[in-house]
Short mmCIF file of C-alpha atoms and ligand atoms in Angstrom, two decimals:
data_model
loop_
_atom_site.label_atom_id
_atom_site.label_comp_id
_atom_site.label_asym_id
_atom_site.label_seq_id
_atom_site.Cartn_x
_atom_site.Cartn_y
_atom_site.Cartn_z
CA UNK O 23 57.27 236.44 -66.03
CA UNK O 24 55.11 238.33 -63.57
CA UNK O 25 57.37 239.84 -60.93
CA UNK O 26 56.32 241.39 -57.64
CA UNK O 27 58.68 244.22 -56.74
CA UNK O 28 58.33 245.32 -53.12
CA UNK O 29 59.62 248.85 -52.57
CA UNK O 30 59.45 249.34 -56.35
CA UNK O 31 58.80 253.08 -56.07
CA UNK O 32 62.10 253.65 -54.24
CA UNK O 33 65.56 254.48 -55.60
CA UNK O 34 66.89 251.05 -56.61
CA UNK O 35 63.42 249.53 -57.04
CA UNK O 36 62.27 252.09 -59.63
CA UNK O 37 65.39 251.56 -61.77
CA UNK O 38 64.91 247.80 -61.55
CA UNK O 39 61.23 248.08 -62.54
CA UNK O 40 62.28 249.98 -65.69
CA UNK O 41 64.77 247.24 -66.61
CA UNK O 42 62.19 244.51 -65.93
CA UNK O 43 59.56 246.14 -68.15
CA UNK O 44 62.09 246.85 -70.89
CA UNK O 45 63.01 243.15 -70.80
CA UNK O 46 59.42 242.02 -71.30
CA UNK O 47 58.37 241.22 -67.72
CA UNK O 48 55.03 242.14 -66.16
CA UNK O 49 55.58 244.09 -62.95
CA UNK O 50 53.43 244.44 -59.86
CA UNK O 51 54.70 246.92 -57.25
CA UNK O 52 53.85 246.97 -53.54
CA UNK O 53 55.07 250.09 -51.73
CA UNK O 54 53.72 251.95 -48.70
CA UNK O 55 55.32 255.22 -49.92
CA UNK O 56 57.05 255.68 -46.55
CA UNK O 57 60.20 256.85 -48.35
CA UNK O 58 59.01 257.59 -51.88
CA UNK O 59 56.48 259.48 -53.97
CA UNK O 60 53.75 257.95 -56.09
CA UNK O 61 54.76 260.37 -58.87
CA UNK O 62 57.62 257.96 -59.64
CA UNK O 63 55.02 255.66 -61.24
CA UNK O 64 54.46 258.26 -63.98
CA UNK O 65 58.23 258.62 -64.37
CA UNK O 66 58.65 254.85 -64.77
CA UNK O 67 55.93 254.87 -67.41
CA UNK O 68 57.65 257.74 -69.23
CA UNK O 69 60.85 255.72 -69.59
CA UNK O 70 59.54 252.17 -69.99
CA UNK O 71 56.37 253.07 -71.95
CA UNK O 72 54.29 250.79 -69.74
CA UNK O 73 52.77 251.38 -66.33
CA UNK O 74 53.33 248.72 -63.69
CA UNK O 75 50.41 247.54 -61.56
CA UNK O 76 50.65 249.36 -58.23
CA UNK O 77 49.35 248.55 -54.76
CA UNK O 78 49.86 251.15 -52.06
CA UNK O 79 50.28 248.69 -49.20
CA UNK O 80 52.58 247.73 -46.38
CA UNK O 81 54.29 244.36 -46.72
CA UNK O 82 53.44 243.72 -43.05
CA UNK O 83 49.72 243.86 -43.92
CA UNK O 84 48.97 240.19 -44.52
CA UNK O 85 45.45 240.76 -45.88
CA UNK O 86 46.78 243.27 -48.41
CA UNK O 87 49.58 240.90 -49.46
CA UNK O 88 47.05 238.05 -49.81
CA UNK O 89 45.04 240.27 -52.13
CA UNK O 90 48.12 241.05 -54.25
CA UNK O 91 48.92 237.35 -54.67
CA UNK O 92 45.28 236.38 -55.28
CA UNK O 93 44.76 239.05 -57.92
CA UNK O 94 48.09 238.36 -59.65
CA UNK O 95 49.82 235.08 -60.48
CA UNK O 96 53.25 236.10 -59.24
CA UNK O 97 56.19 234.01 -60.51
CA UNK O 98 58.96 235.62 -58.45
CA UNK O 99 59.61 238.46 -56.01
CA UNK O 100 62.34 241.10 -55.94
CA UNK O 101 62.25 242.41 -52.38
CA UNK O 102 63.51 245.97 -51.83
CA UNK O 103 60.99 247.22 -49.26
CA UNK O 104 62.76 248.19 -46.07
CA UNK O 105 63.99 251.04 -43.92
CA UNK O 106 67.63 251.85 -44.63
CA UNK O 107 69.05 254.73 -42.58
CA UNK O 108 71.84 253.48 -40.32
CA UNK O 109 71.67 256.37 -37.81
CA UNK O 110 67.89 256.28 -37.56
CA UNK O 111 68.01 252.51 -36.94
CA UNK O 112 70.02 253.18 -33.76
CA UNK O 113 67.35 255.67 -32.58
CA UNK O 114 64.30 253.53 -33.40
CA UNK O 115 65.47 249.89 -33.55
CA UNK O 116 62.03 248.40 -32.91
CA UNK O 117 60.62 250.11 -36.01
CA UNK O 118 63.54 248.80 -38.06
CA UNK O 119 63.23 245.21 -36.83
CA UNK O 120 59.46 245.27 -37.21
CA UNK O 121 59.44 246.83 -40.68
CA UNK O 122 62.30 244.85 -42.18
CA UNK O 123 61.99 241.51 -40.41
CA UNK O 124 58.25 241.18 -39.76
CA UNK O 125 57.63 242.55 -43.25
CA UNK O 126 59.83 239.90 -44.86
CA UNK O 127 58.30 237.10 -42.77
CA UNK O 128 54.77 238.13 -43.78
CA UNK O 129 55.88 238.35 -47.42
CA UNK O 130 57.48 234.88 -47.36
CA UNK O 131 54.47 233.37 -45.60
CA UNK O 132 52.10 234.68 -48.28
CA UNK O 133 54.53 233.61 -51.03
CA UNK O 134 54.56 230.06 -49.63
CA UNK O 135 50.74 229.93 -49.45
CA UNK O 136 50.57 230.89 -53.12
CA UNK O 137 53.36 228.53 -54.24
CA UNK O 138 55.73 231.35 -55.19
CA UNK O 139 59.15 230.37 -53.86
CA UNK O 140 61.63 232.51 -55.77
CA UNK O 141 62.99 235.67 -54.12
CA UNK O 142 65.82 238.10 -54.81
CA UNK O 143 66.61 240.07 -51.66
CA UNK O 144 68.36 243.44 -51.12
CA UNK O 145 71.18 242.81 -48.72
CA UNK O 146 74.14 245.07 -48.18
CA UNK O 147 77.92 245.19 -47.95
CA UNK O 148 77.31 246.31 -44.38
CA UNK O 149 77.13 242.59 -43.44
CA UNK O 150 80.94 242.37 -43.87
CA UNK O 151 81.29 244.37 -40.65
CA UNK O 152 84.41 246.13 -39.38
CA UNK O 153 86.96 243.31 -39.37
CA UNK O 154 87.36 242.02 -42.93
CA UNK O 155 89.92 243.33 -45.40
CA UNK O 156 88.75 244.45 -48.88
CA UNK O 157 88.08 243.10 -51.42
CA UNK O 158 85.13 241.50 -49.62
CA UNK O 159 84.31 237.97 -50.70
CA UNK O 160 80.98 236.25 -50.06
CA UNK O 161 82.52 233.52 -47.87
CA UNK O 162 84.08 235.97 -45.40
CA UNK O 163 82.68 236.05 -41.86
CA UNK O 164 79.80 238.48 -41.39
CA UNK O 165 78.97 240.81 -38.49
CA UNK O 166 77.16 244.06 -37.81
CA UNK O 167 77.38 247.19 -35.72
CA UNK O 168 73.88 248.72 -35.97
CA UNK O 169 70.23 247.59 -36.07
CA UNK O 170 69.88 248.30 -39.82
CA UNK O 171 72.82 246.00 -40.53
CA UNK O 172 71.44 243.38 -38.18
CA UNK O 173 68.14 243.33 -40.07
CA UNK O 174 70.09 242.51 -43.24
CA UNK O 175 72.17 239.83 -41.56
CA UNK O 176 69.18 238.30 -39.79
CA UNK O 177 67.17 238.29 -43.01
CA UNK O 178 70.02 236.61 -44.85
CA UNK O 179 69.89 233.88 -42.19
CA UNK O 180 66.08 233.64 -42.22
CA UNK O 181 65.91 233.38 -46.01
CA UNK O 182 68.73 230.82 -46.07
CA UNK O 183 66.91 228.74 -43.43
CA UNK O 184 63.71 228.91 -45.50
CA UNK O 185 65.62 227.67 -48.57
CA UNK O 186 67.14 224.84 -46.54
CA UNK O 187 63.75 223.83 -45.14
CA UNK O 188 62.11 223.34 -48.53
CA UNK O 189 64.07 222.46 -51.69
CA UNK O 190 61.58 224.31 -53.90
CA UNK O 191 62.82 227.72 -52.72
CA UNK O 192 65.32 229.83 -54.67
CA UNK O 193 66.87 232.67 -52.69
CA UNK O 194 69.44 235.15 -54.02
CA UNK O 195 70.89 237.53 -51.44
CA UNK O 196 72.38 240.49 -53.28
CA UNK O 197 74.96 242.38 -51.25
CA UNK O 198 75.04 245.87 -52.73
CA UNK O 199 78.02 248.12 -52.32
CA UNK O 200 77.36 251.89 -52.72
CA UNK O 201 74.66 252.60 -55.33
CA UNK O 202 74.74 256.14 -56.77
CA UNK O 203 73.88 257.97 -60.00
CA UNK O 204 70.55 257.95 -61.79
CA UNK O 205 68.86 256.77 -64.96
CA UNK O 206 70.61 258.34 -67.99
CA UNK O 207 67.27 259.94 -69.02
CA UNK O 208 67.38 262.05 -65.84
CA UNK O 209 63.74 261.09 -65.17
CA UNK O 210 64.29 258.88 -62.12
CA UNK O 211 67.01 258.97 -59.50
CA UNK O 212 67.65 259.24 -55.77
CA UNK O 213 65.64 261.86 -53.95
CA UNK O 214 66.12 261.54 -50.18
CA UNK O 215 63.90 263.73 -48.05
CA UNK O 216 65.62 266.15 -45.64
CA UNK O 217 69.38 266.39 -45.33
CA UNK O 218 71.01 263.35 -46.96
CA UNK O 219 73.19 261.01 -44.88
CA UNK O 220 75.01 259.51 -47.83
CA UNK O 221 77.93 261.12 -49.61
CA UNK O 222 76.67 261.35 -53.18
CA UNK O 223 73.31 263.09 -52.66
CA UNK O 224 74.99 265.37 -50.10
CA UNK O 225 77.78 266.48 -52.41
CA UNK O 226 75.33 266.98 -55.30
CA UNK O 227 73.29 269.32 -53.10
CA UNK O 228 76.43 271.26 -52.18
CA UNK O 229 77.29 271.58 -55.88
CA UNK O 230 73.75 272.87 -56.53
CA UNK O 231 74.04 275.45 -53.74
CA UNK O 232 71.24 273.83 -51.71
CA UNK O 233 73.66 272.92 -48.91
CA UNK O 234 76.65 275.14 -48.03
CA UNK O 235 79.55 272.72 -47.59
CA UNK O 236 80.37 269.01 -47.60
CA UNK O 237 81.89 267.66 -44.39
CA UNK O 238 84.41 264.95 -45.23
CA UNK O 239 84.49 262.54 -42.32
CA UNK O 240 88.21 262.11 -41.65
CA UNK O 241 91.37 262.31 -43.78
CA UNK O 242 93.55 260.19 -41.53
CA UNK O 243 92.40 256.73 -42.64
CA UNK O 244 94.93 254.23 -43.91
CA UNK O 245 93.98 254.93 -47.54
CA UNK O 246 95.94 256.60 -50.39
CA UNK O 247 94.62 260.12 -49.61
CA UNK O 248 93.41 259.48 -46.06
CA UNK O 249 89.67 259.66 -46.88
CA UNK O 250 87.28 256.70 -46.84
CA UNK O 251 87.25 254.37 -49.84
CA UNK O 252 84.00 252.83 -51.18
CA UNK O 253 82.86 250.80 -54.16
CA UNK O 254 80.37 253.12 -55.91
CA UNK O 255 78.12 251.35 -58.39
CA UNK O 256 75.80 252.94 -60.95
CA UNK O 257 72.18 252.24 -60.01
CA UNK O 258 71.39 251.08 -63.57
CA UNK O 259 74.19 248.48 -63.40
CA UNK O 260 72.74 247.39 -60.08
CA UNK O 261 69.25 247.16 -61.58
CA UNK O 262 70.58 245.02 -64.42
CA UNK O 263 72.26 242.77 -61.85
CA UNK O 264 68.76 242.07 -60.47
CA UNK O 265 67.57 240.79 -63.84
CA UNK O 266 70.54 238.45 -64.02
CA UNK O 267 69.89 237.34 -60.44
CA UNK O 268 66.24 236.68 -61.31
CA UNK O 269 67.29 234.49 -64.25
CA UNK O 270 69.71 232.64 -62.00
CA UNK O 271 67.06 232.15 -59.29
CA UNK O 272 64.55 230.71 -61.74
CA UNK O 273 67.12 228.11 -62.84
CA UNK O 274 68.72 227.21 -59.48
CA UNK O 275 67.26 226.17 -56.13
CA UNK O 276 68.82 226.94 -52.74
CA UNK O 277 70.35 230.14 -51.36
CA UNK O 278 73.32 232.18 -52.63
CA UNK O 279 74.82 235.44 -51.40
CA UNK O 280 76.33 237.47 -54.24
CA UNK O 281 78.15 240.83 -54.20
CA UNK O 282 77.06 243.56 -56.60
CA UNK O 283 79.85 246.10 -56.83
CA UNK O 284 82.52 247.15 -59.32
CA UNK O 285 85.68 245.79 -57.57
CA UNK O 286 87.01 249.36 -57.62
CA UNK O 287 87.52 251.58 -54.62
CA UNK O 288 87.12 255.38 -54.88
CA UNK O 289 87.99 257.75 -52.05
CA UNK O 290 85.76 260.61 -50.90
CA UNK O 291 88.20 263.15 -52.34
CA UNK O 292 88.42 261.25 -55.63
CA UNK O 293 84.62 261.25 -55.89
CA UNK O 294 84.48 264.98 -55.20
CA UNK O 295 87.11 265.65 -57.89
CA UNK O 296 85.40 263.31 -60.38
CA UNK O 297 82.07 265.08 -59.78
CA UNK O 298 83.64 268.50 -60.31
CA UNK O 299 85.36 267.39 -63.52
CA UNK O 300 82.36 265.53 -64.99
CA UNK O 301 79.97 268.39 -64.39
CA UNK O 302 82.13 271.52 -64.50
CA UNK O 303 81.07 272.57 -60.98
CA UNK O 304 82.75 273.24 -57.65
CA UNK O 305 82.04 271.31 -54.45
CA UNK O 306 83.00 273.20 -51.29
CA UNK O 307 84.26 270.87 -48.58
CA UNK O 308 85.95 270.80 -45.20
CA UNK O 309 87.60 267.98 -43.29
CA UNK O 310 85.92 267.07 -40.00
CA UNK O 311 86.14 264.25 -37.43
CA UNK O 312 85.64 260.64 -38.51
CA UNK O 313 82.03 259.41 -38.44
CA UNK O 314 81.64 256.67 -35.81
CA UNK O 315 81.07 253.23 -37.32
CA UNK O 316 82.77 254.00 -40.66
CA UNK O 317 85.47 251.70 -41.96
CA UNK O 318 88.45 252.90 -44.00
CA UNK O 319 87.98 250.80 -47.10
CA UNK O 320 85.10 248.79 -48.55
CA UNK O 321 85.08 247.30 -52.03
CA UNK O 322 83.82 244.10 -53.57
CA UNK O 323 85.28 240.99 -55.05
CA UNK O 324 82.81 240.52 -57.90
CA UNK O 325 84.10 237.20 -59.28
CA UNK O 326 81.05 235.30 -58.01
CA UNK O 327 78.60 237.67 -59.75
CA UNK O 328 80.54 237.26 -62.99
CA UNK O 329 80.72 233.49 -62.64
CA UNK O 330 77.14 232.75 -61.50
CA UNK O 331 75.19 235.60 -63.06
CA UNK O 332 77.33 236.53 -66.07
CA UNK O 333 77.10 240.11 -64.82
CA UNK O 334 79.60 242.90 -64.32
CA UNK O 335 79.19 246.65 -63.93
CA UNK O 336 79.59 248.71 -67.11
CA UNK O 337 79.42 252.33 -65.97
CA UNK O 338 82.35 254.29 -64.52
CA UNK O 339 82.52 256.97 -61.84
CA UNK O 340 82.25 259.77 -64.40
CA UNK O 341 78.94 258.37 -65.74
CA UNK O 342 77.62 258.06 -62.18
CA UNK O 343 78.50 261.72 -61.51
CA UNK O 344 77.04 262.97 -64.80
CA UNK O 345 73.81 261.03 -64.55
CA UNK O 346 73.27 261.91 -60.88
CA UNK O 347 73.76 265.61 -61.63
CA UNK O 348 71.57 265.44 -64.73
CA UNK O 349 68.74 264.02 -62.59
CA UNK O 350 69.15 266.72 -59.93
CA UNK O 351 68.95 269.46 -62.54
CA UNK O 352 65.87 268.03 -64.26
CA UNK O 353 63.86 267.61 -61.06
P1 NAD X 424 64.37 253.46 -50.81
O1 NAD X 424 64.00 253.91 -49.44
O2 NAD X 424 64.50 254.46 -51.88
O3 NAD X 424 63.32 252.35 -51.29
C1 NAD X 424 62.68 251.46 -50.40
C2 NAD X 424 61.19 251.51 -50.72
O4 NAD X 424 60.51 250.59 -49.85
C3 NAD X 424 60.58 252.89 -50.50
O5 NAD X 424 59.85 253.26 -51.65
C4 NAD X 424 59.67 252.70 -49.29
O6 NAD X 424 58.52 253.53 -49.36
C5 NAD X 424 59.33 251.22 -49.36
N1 NAD X 424 59.01 250.58 -48.09
C6 NAD X 424 59.70 250.61 -46.92
N2 NAD X 424 59.09 249.86 -45.99
C7 NAD X 424 58.00 249.33 -46.58
C8 NAD X 424 56.97 248.45 -46.13
N3 NAD X 424 56.92 248.00 -44.87
N4 NAD X 424 56.00 248.09 -47.00
C9 NAD X 424 56.01 248.55 -48.28
N5 NAD X 424 56.96 249.38 -48.75
C10 NAD X 424 57.93 249.76 -47.92
O7 NAD X 424 65.71 252.62 -50.67
P2 NAD X 424 66.70 252.04 -51.77
O8 NAD X 424 67.96 252.79 -51.71
O9 NAD X 424 66.01 251.90 -53.06
O10 NAD X 424 67.00 250.61 -51.13
C11 NAD X 424 66.26 249.46 -51.48
C12 NAD X 424 66.74 248.29 -50.66
O11 NAD X 424 68.14 248.11 -50.85
C13 NAD X 424 66.53 248.48 -49.16
O12 NAD X 424 66.15 247.23 -48.61
C14 NAD X 424 67.91 248.88 -48.67
O13 NAD X 424 68.12 248.52 -47.33
C15 NAD X 424 68.81 248.09 -49.61
N6 NAD X 424 70.16 248.69 -49.74
C16 NAD X 424 70.27 249.99 -50.14
C17 NAD X 424 71.54 250.57 -50.23
C18 NAD X 424 71.70 252.01 -50.63
O14 NAD X 424 72.77 252.57 -50.38
N7 NAD X 424 70.71 252.66 -51.25
C19 NAD X 424 72.68 249.80 -49.95
C20 NAD X 424 72.52 248.47 -49.59
C21 NAD X 424 71.25 247.93 -49.49
N1 UFG X 425 81.03 260.66 -46.14
C1 UFG X 425 81.52 261.93 -45.92
N2 UFG X 425 80.63 262.94 -45.75
C2 UFG X 425 79.28 262.76 -45.82
C3 UFG X 425 78.78 261.46 -46.04
C4 UFG X 425 79.69 260.42 -46.19
O1 UFG X 425 82.73 262.12 -45.86
O2 UFG X 425 78.52 263.72 -45.65
C5 UFG X 425 81.99 259.54 -46.36
C6 UFG X 425 81.86 258.41 -45.35
O3 UFG X 425 82.66 258.66 -44.24
C7 UFG X 425 82.32 257.22 -46.21
C8 UFG X 425 81.86 257.57 -47.63
O4 UFG X 425 81.67 258.98 -47.63
O5 UFG X 425 83.72 257.14 -46.21
C9 UFG X 425 80.56 256.89 -48.03
O6 UFG X 425 79.56 257.14 -47.05
P1 UFG X 425 78.01 256.87 -47.33
O7 UFG X 425 77.26 257.34 -46.13
O8 UFG X 425 77.61 257.42 -48.65
O9 UFG X 425 77.94 255.28 -47.47
P2 UFG X 425 78.40 254.13 -46.47
O10 UFG X 425 79.49 253.37 -47.15
O11 UFG X 425 78.67 254.65 -45.11
O12 UFG X 425 77.07 253.24 -46.37
C10 UFG X 425 76.26 252.90 -47.51
C11 UFG X 425 74.81 252.79 -47.06
C12 UFG X 425 74.65 251.64 -46.11
C13 UFG X 425 75.18 250.40 -46.75
C14 UFG X 425 76.61 250.58 -47.19
C15 UFG X 425 77.12 249.38 -47.93
O13 UFG X 425 74.38 253.99 -46.43
O14 UFG X 425 73.28 251.45 -45.84
O15 UFG X 425 76.71 251.71 -48.06
O16 UFG X 425 76.28 249.06 -48.97
F1 UFG X 425 75.12 249.39 -45.86
#
């Protein structure tokens, strides 16, 4: 199939593009490079031995998107393009709503015009909000506390409404838990610019001596060691989940929300210890105040992914730590 991957130069997108090419698909990428480097195209080619077609374009640019769909007979879309920093979304909400929501509306409009009605969308565990108890199941009530989260929740609603309005649409809403790690080759991985907000890239930079010390946000949560518990998932497992979701979407109409996680919770301290053990390094840390908006525990119920997609995560925490570190040291 010919698959359009929006945001395909980014962290999760690039790993998914590799899996798509390795599984015989033709890939067209649209990315505006707002949070990525075009060099990743060479890296994808190095691993997958084929270079995807690339358009440097913004998904909000309707003329550019028309050109992509006119020049390529796209069968389905995997839609990663979006802004994703929670804190920044509180500072500049208009940019977040415009980029994520307008962008998706323009994309869907052009898809409809060209008769392409199959989309796999990057949603997030953030839609489970503050009030549910883990493991999170897809039928739990959803809510949000920041503009980034709202864009995900609103887009889930918009895409579901589109699927309900026209029975030819297939929509899969993938709710990712915490993607970390890197491709085992060490050629692609996560490379946030500036000081990372997320735990894994931060602690890897502390281990490398680039940053002095990890601040652990609270050790008084109601968790086994008091630090926050998350469901870390290897980015390659996540990428493979997208291929399964694509297969599902091509065979089923309508809209489905599906969790992609491991069903396993790991605390901040456990992740630090696992990283130290896997890589033979030390991570200096101190305990500081809780970060506002964080919940104590977040992990997935993955039964629906197993049942509908025939997918489950294969990699463990140690692999995630090893591969993430390997990537950092090769860069
Ligand atoms: P990323 O920033 O590495 O990748 C997103 C890519 O989209 C970037 O290459 C960026 O340049 C591009 N982009 C952004 N806006 C665009 C636009 N208007 N037009 C064209 N390209 C645009 O992020 P990621 O971690 O790979 O995340 C991919 C998706 O998954 C995002 O939608 C994100 O919200 C979602 N998600 C990520 C996480 C996570 O922890 N990484 C968790 C849950 C959901
Ligand atoms: N943490 C620290 N120190 C840090 C960074 C994080 O102690 O420097 C802790 C947090 O308090 C939390 C855990 O590490 O307990 C994980 O935090 P991350 O920032 O790595 O991830 P979050 O679970 O807060 O959020 C991530 C993405 C969101 C997404 C969510 C669910 O950033 O966009 O996973 O998929 F919505």
